[in-house]
PDB file of C-alpha atoms in Angstrom:
ATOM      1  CA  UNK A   1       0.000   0.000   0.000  1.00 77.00           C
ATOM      2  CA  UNK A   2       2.494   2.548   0.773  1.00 84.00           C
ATOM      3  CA  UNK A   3       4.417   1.716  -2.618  1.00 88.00           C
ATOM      4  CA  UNK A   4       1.355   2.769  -4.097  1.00 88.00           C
ATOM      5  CA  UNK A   5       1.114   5.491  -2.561  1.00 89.00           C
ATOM      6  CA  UNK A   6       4.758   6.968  -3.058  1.00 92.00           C
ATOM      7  CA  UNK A   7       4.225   5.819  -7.020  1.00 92.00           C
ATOM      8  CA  UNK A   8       1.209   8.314  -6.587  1.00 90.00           C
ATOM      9  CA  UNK A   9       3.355  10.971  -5.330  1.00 91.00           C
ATOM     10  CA  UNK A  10       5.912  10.578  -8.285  1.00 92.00           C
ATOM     11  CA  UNK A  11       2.952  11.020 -11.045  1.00 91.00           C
ATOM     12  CA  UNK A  12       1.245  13.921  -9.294  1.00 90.00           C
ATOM     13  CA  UNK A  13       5.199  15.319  -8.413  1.00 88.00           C
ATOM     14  CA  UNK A  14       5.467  14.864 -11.934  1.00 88.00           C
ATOM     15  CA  UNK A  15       2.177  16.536 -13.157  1.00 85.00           C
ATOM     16  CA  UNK A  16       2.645  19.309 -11.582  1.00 82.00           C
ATOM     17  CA  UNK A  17       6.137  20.185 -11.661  1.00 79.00           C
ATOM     18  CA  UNK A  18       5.317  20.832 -15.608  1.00 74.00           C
ATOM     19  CA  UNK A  19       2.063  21.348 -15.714  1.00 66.00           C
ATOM     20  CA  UNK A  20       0.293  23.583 -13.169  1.00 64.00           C
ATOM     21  CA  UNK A  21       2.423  26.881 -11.897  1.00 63.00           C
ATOM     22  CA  UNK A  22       0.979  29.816 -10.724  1.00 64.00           C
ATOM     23  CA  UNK A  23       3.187  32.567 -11.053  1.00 66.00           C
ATOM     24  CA  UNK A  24       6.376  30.478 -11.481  1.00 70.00           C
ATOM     25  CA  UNK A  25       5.647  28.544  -8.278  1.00 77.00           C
ATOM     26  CA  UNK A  26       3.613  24.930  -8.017  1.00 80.00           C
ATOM     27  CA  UNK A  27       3.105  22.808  -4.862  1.00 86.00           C
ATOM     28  CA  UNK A  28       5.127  21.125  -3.113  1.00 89.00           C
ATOM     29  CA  UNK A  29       3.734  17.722  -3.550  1.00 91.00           C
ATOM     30  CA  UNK A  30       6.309  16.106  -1.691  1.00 93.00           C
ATOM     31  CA  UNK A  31       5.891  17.877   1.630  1.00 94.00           C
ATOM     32  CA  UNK A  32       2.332  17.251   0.967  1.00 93.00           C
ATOM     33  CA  UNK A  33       2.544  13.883   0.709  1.00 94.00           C
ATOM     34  CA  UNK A  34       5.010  13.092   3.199  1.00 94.00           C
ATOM     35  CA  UNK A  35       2.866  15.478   5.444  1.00 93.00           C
ATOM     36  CA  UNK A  36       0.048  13.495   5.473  1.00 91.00           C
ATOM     37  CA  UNK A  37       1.908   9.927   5.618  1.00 91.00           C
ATOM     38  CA  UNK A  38       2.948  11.036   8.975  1.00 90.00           C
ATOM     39  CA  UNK A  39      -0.455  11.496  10.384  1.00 85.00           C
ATOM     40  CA  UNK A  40      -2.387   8.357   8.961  1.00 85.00           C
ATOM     41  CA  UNK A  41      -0.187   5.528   8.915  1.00 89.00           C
ATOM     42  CA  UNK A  42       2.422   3.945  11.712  1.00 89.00           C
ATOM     43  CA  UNK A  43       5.251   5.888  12.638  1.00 91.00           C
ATOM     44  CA  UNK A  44       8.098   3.345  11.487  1.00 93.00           C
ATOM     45  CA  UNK A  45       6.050   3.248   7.866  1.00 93.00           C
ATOM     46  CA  UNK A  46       5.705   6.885   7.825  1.00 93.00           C
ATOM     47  CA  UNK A  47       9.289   7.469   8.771  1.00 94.00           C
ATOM     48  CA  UNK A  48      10.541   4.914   6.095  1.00 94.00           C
ATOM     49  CA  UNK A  49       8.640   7.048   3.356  1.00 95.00           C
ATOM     50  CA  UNK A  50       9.826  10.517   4.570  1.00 95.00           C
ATOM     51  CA  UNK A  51      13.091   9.270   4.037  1.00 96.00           C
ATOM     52  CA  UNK A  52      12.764   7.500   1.017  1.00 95.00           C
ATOM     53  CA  UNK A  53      11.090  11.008  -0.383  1.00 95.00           C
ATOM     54  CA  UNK A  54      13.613  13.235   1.476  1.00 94.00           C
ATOM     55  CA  UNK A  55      15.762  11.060  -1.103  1.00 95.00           C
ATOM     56  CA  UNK A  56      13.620  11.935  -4.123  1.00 94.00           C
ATOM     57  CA  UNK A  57      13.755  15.202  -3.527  1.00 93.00           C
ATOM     58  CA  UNK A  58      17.278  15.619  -3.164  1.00 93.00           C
ATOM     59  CA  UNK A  59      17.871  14.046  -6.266  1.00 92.00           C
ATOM     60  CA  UNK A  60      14.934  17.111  -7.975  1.00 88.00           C
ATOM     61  CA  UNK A  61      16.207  19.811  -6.369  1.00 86.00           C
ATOM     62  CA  UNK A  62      19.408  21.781  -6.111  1.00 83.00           C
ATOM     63  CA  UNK A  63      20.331  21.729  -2.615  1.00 84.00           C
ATOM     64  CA  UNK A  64      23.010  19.538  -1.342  1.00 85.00           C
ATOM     65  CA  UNK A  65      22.495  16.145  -1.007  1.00 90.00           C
ATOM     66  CA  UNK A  66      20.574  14.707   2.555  1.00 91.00           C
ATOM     67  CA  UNK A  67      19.510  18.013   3.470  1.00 92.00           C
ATOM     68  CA  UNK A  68      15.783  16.935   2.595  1.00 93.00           C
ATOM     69  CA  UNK A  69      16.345  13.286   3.710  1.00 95.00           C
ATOM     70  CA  UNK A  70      17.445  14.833   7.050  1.00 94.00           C
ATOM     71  CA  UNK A  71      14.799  17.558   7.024  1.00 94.00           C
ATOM     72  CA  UNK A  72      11.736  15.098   6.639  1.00 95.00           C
ATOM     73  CA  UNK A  73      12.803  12.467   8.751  1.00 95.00           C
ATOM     74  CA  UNK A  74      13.179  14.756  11.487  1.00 94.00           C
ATOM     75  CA  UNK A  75       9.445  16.548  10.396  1.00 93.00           C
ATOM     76  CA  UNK A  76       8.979  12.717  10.667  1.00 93.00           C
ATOM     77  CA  UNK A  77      10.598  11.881  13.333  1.00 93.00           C
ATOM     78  CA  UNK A  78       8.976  15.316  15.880  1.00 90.00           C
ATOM     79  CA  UNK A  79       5.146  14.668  14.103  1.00 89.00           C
ATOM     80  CA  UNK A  80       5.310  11.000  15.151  1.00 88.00           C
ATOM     81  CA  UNK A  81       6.232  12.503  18.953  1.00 87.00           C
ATOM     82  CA  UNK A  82       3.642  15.007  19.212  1.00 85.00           C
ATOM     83  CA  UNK A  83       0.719  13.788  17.267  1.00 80.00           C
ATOM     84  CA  UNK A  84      -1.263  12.007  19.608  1.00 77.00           C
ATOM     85  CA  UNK A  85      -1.431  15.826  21.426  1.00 80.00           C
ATOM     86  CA  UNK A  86      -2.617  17.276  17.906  1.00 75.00           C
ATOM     87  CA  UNK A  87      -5.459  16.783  15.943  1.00 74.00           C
ATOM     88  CA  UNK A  88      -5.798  17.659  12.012  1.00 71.00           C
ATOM     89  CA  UNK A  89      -9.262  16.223  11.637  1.00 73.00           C
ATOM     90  CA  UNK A  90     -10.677  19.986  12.038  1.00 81.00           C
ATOM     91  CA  UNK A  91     -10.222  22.215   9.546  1.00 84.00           C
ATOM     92  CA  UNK A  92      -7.886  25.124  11.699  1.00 88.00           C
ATOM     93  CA  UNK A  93      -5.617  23.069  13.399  1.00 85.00           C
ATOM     94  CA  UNK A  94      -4.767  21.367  10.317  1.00 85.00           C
ATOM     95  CA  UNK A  95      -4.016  24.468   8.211  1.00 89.00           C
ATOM     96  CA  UNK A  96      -2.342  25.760  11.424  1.00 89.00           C
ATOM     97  CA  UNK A  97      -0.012  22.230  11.821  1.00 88.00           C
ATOM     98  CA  UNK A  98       0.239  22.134   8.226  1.00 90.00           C
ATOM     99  CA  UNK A  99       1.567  26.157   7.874  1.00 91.00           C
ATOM    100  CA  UNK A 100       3.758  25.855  10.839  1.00 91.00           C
ATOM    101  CA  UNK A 101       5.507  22.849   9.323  1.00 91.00           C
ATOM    102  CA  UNK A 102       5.773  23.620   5.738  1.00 92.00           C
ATOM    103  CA  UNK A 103       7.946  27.041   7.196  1.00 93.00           C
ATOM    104  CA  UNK A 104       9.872  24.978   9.710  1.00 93.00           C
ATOM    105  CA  UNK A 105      11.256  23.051   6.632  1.00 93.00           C
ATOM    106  CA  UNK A 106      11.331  26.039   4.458  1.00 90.00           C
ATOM    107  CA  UNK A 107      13.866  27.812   7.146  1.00 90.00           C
ATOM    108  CA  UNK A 108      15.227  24.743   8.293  1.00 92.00           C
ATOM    109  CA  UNK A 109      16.632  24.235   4.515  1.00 90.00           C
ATOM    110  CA  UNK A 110      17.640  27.618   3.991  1.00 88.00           C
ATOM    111  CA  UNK A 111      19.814  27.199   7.143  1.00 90.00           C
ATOM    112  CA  UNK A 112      21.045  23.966   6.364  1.00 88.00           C
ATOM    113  CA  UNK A 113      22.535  25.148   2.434  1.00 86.00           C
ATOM    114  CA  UNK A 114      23.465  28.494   4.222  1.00 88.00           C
ATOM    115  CA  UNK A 115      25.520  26.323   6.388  1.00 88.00           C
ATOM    116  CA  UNK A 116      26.931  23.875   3.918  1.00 85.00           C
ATOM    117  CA  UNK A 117      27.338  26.440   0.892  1.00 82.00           C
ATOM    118  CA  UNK A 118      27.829  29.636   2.568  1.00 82.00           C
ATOM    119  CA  UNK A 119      25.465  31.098  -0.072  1.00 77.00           C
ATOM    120  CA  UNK A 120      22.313  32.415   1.436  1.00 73.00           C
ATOM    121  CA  UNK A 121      19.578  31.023  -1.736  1.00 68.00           C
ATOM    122  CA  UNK A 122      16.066  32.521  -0.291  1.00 67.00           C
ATOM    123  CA  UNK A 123      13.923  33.336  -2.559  1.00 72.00           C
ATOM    124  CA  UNK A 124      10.424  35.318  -2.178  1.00 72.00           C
ATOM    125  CA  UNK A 125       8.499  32.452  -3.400  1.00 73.00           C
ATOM    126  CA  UNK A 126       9.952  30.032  -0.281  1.00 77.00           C
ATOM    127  CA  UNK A 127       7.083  32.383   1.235  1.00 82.00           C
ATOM    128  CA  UNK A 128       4.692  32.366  -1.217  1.00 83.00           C
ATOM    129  CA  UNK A 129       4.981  28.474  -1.714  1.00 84.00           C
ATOM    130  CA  UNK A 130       3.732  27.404   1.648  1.00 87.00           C
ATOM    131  CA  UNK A 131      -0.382  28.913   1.395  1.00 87.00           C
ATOM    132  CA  UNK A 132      -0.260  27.670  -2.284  1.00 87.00           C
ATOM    133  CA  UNK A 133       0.127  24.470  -0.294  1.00 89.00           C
ATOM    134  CA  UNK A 134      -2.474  24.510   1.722  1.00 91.00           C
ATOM    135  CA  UNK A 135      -4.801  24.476  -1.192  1.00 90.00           C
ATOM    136  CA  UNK A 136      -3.177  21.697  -2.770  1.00 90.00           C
ATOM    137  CA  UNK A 137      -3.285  19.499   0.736  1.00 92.00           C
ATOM    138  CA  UNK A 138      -6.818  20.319   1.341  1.00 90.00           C
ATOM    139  CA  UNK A 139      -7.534  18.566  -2.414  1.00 90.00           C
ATOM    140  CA  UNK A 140      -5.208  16.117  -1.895  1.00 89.00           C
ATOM    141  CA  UNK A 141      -6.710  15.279   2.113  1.00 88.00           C
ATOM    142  CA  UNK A 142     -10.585  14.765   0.731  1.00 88.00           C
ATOM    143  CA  UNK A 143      -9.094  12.641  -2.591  1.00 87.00           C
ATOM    144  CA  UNK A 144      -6.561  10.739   0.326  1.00 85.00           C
ATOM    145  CA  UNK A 145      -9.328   9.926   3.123  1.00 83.00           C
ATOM    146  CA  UNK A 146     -11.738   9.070   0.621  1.00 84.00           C
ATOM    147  CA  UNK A 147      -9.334   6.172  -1.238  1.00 80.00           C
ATOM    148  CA  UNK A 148      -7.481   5.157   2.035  1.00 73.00           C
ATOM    149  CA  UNK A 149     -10.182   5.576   4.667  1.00 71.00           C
ATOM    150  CA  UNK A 150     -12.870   3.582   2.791  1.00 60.00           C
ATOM    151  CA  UNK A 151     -13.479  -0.210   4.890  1.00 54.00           C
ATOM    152  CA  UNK A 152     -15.425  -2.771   3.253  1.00 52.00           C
ATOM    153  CA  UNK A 153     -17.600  -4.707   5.633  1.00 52.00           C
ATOM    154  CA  UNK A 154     -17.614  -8.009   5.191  1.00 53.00           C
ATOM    155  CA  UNK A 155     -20.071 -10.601   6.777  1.00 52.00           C
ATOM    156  CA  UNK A 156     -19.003 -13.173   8.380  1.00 55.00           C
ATOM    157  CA  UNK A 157     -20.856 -16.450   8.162  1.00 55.00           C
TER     158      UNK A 157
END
């Protein structure tokens, strides 16, 4: 299930890395999807795929390599601690949790290559990128709980 599920993330990374930009900036599908893996399935499975996309990502982007392998599996690592204490089935403390994290990475990479390159890369659309994000995770939530939260009922005889 969760290979399906990161093969899902490569075709929609892939879709919308060419196809939908709005103003020279498109979602970050990744953080979406690695987002919600860490909230609705086990933490060991939800680890494993933050760090398998952290590695996906540093191969797409131009940041130096494990700096999003490290970044998500310690987004991984801090959501599996504290999620029990915070909810995302409302609406405002999921676009709060979700905000809050998407700019914890954001900085956290930006110190990271400022560290390892000694070139400070921000850009104004690091700032912009996070509430085009929320959209996409809100679409992405109702098409993810209605594929992977569906039970069939079966009757036992």
């Amino acid at each position: 299930m969760i290979f399906i599920f990161f093969i899902s993330m490569l075709f929609f990374h892939w879709f919308f890395s060419y196809g939908v930009n709005i103003l020279s900036i498109g979602p970050d599908i990744i953080f979406i999807y690695v987002f919600w893996a860490n909230y609705y399935f086990s933490p060991c499975l939800s680890l494993t795929f933050s760090f398998f996309c952290g590695i996906y990502a540093d191969f797409y982007y131009t940041l130096p390599f494990g700096t999003h392998a490290l970044a998500f599996s310690l987004m991984s690592f801090i959501i599996n601690s504290v999620r029990k204490n915070i909810e995302i089935d409302s609406f405002l403390p999921r676009i709060v949790n979700f905000t809050i994290s998407n700019y914890s990475i954001v900085f956290f990479l930006i110190f990271l290559n400022f560290i390892m390159t000694q070139s400070f890369g921000f850009d104004f659309r690091l700032m912009v990128q996070p509430i085009l994000n929320i959209i996409f995770f809100e679409l992405f939530n109702k098409l993810f709980l209605f594929v992977f939260k569906r039970r069939i009922d079966y009757v036992r005889i």
